[in-house]
Tab-separated table of C-alpha atoms in Angstrom:
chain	number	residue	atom	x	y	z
M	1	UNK	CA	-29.805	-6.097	0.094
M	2	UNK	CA	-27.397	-7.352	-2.461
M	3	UNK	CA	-24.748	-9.686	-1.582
M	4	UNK	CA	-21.311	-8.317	-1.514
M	5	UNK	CA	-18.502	-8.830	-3.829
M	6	UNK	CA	-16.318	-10.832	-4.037
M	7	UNK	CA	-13.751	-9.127	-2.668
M	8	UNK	CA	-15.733	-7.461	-0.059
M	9	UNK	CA	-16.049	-11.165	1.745
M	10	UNK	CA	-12.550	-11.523	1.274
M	11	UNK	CA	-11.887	-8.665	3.001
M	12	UNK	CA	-13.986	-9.475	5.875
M	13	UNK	CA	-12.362	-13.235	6.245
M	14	UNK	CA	-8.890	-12.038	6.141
M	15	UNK	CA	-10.276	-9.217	8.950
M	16	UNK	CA	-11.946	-12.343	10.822
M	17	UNK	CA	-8.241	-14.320	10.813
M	18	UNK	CA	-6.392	-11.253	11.575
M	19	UNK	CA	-8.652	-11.248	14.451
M	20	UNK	CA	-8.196	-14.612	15.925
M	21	UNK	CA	-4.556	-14.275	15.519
M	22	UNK	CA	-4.761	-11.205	17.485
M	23	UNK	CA	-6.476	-13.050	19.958
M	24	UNK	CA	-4.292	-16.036	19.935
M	25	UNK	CA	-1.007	-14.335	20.053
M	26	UNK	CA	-2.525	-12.022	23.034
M	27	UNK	CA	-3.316	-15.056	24.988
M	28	UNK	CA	-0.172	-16.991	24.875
M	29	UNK	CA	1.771	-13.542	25.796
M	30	UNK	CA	-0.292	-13.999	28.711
M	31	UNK	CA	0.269	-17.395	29.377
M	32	UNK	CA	3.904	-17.655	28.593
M	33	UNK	CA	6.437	-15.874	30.038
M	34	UNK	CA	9.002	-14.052	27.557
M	35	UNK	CA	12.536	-15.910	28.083
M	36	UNK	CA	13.872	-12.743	26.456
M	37	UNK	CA	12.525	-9.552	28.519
M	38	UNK	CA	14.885	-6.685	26.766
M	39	UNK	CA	14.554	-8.630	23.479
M	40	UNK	CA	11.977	-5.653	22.603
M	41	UNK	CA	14.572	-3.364	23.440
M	42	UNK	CA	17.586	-5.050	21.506
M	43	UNK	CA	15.230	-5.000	18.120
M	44	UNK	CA	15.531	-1.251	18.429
M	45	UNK	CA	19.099	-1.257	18.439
């Protein structure tokens, strides 16, 4: 097996933070409370 290009690890570390700040922004939506309820609501407006 070759080792990928350059770009191809790239790719997968950008994938890898994208990721973790998946992760990190799903876990303080559970931990925090949103001050704002309807503020998803006024965005559409």
């Amino acid at each position: 097996m070759t080792t990928p290009e350059p770009d191809e690890r790239q790719l997968e570390r950008t994938q890898q933070l994208i990721d973790e700040a998946d992760a990190i922004a799903r876990d303080l939506r559970q931990t925090t409370p949103d001050p704002f309820p309807e503020s998803e609501e006024a965005e559409e407006h």
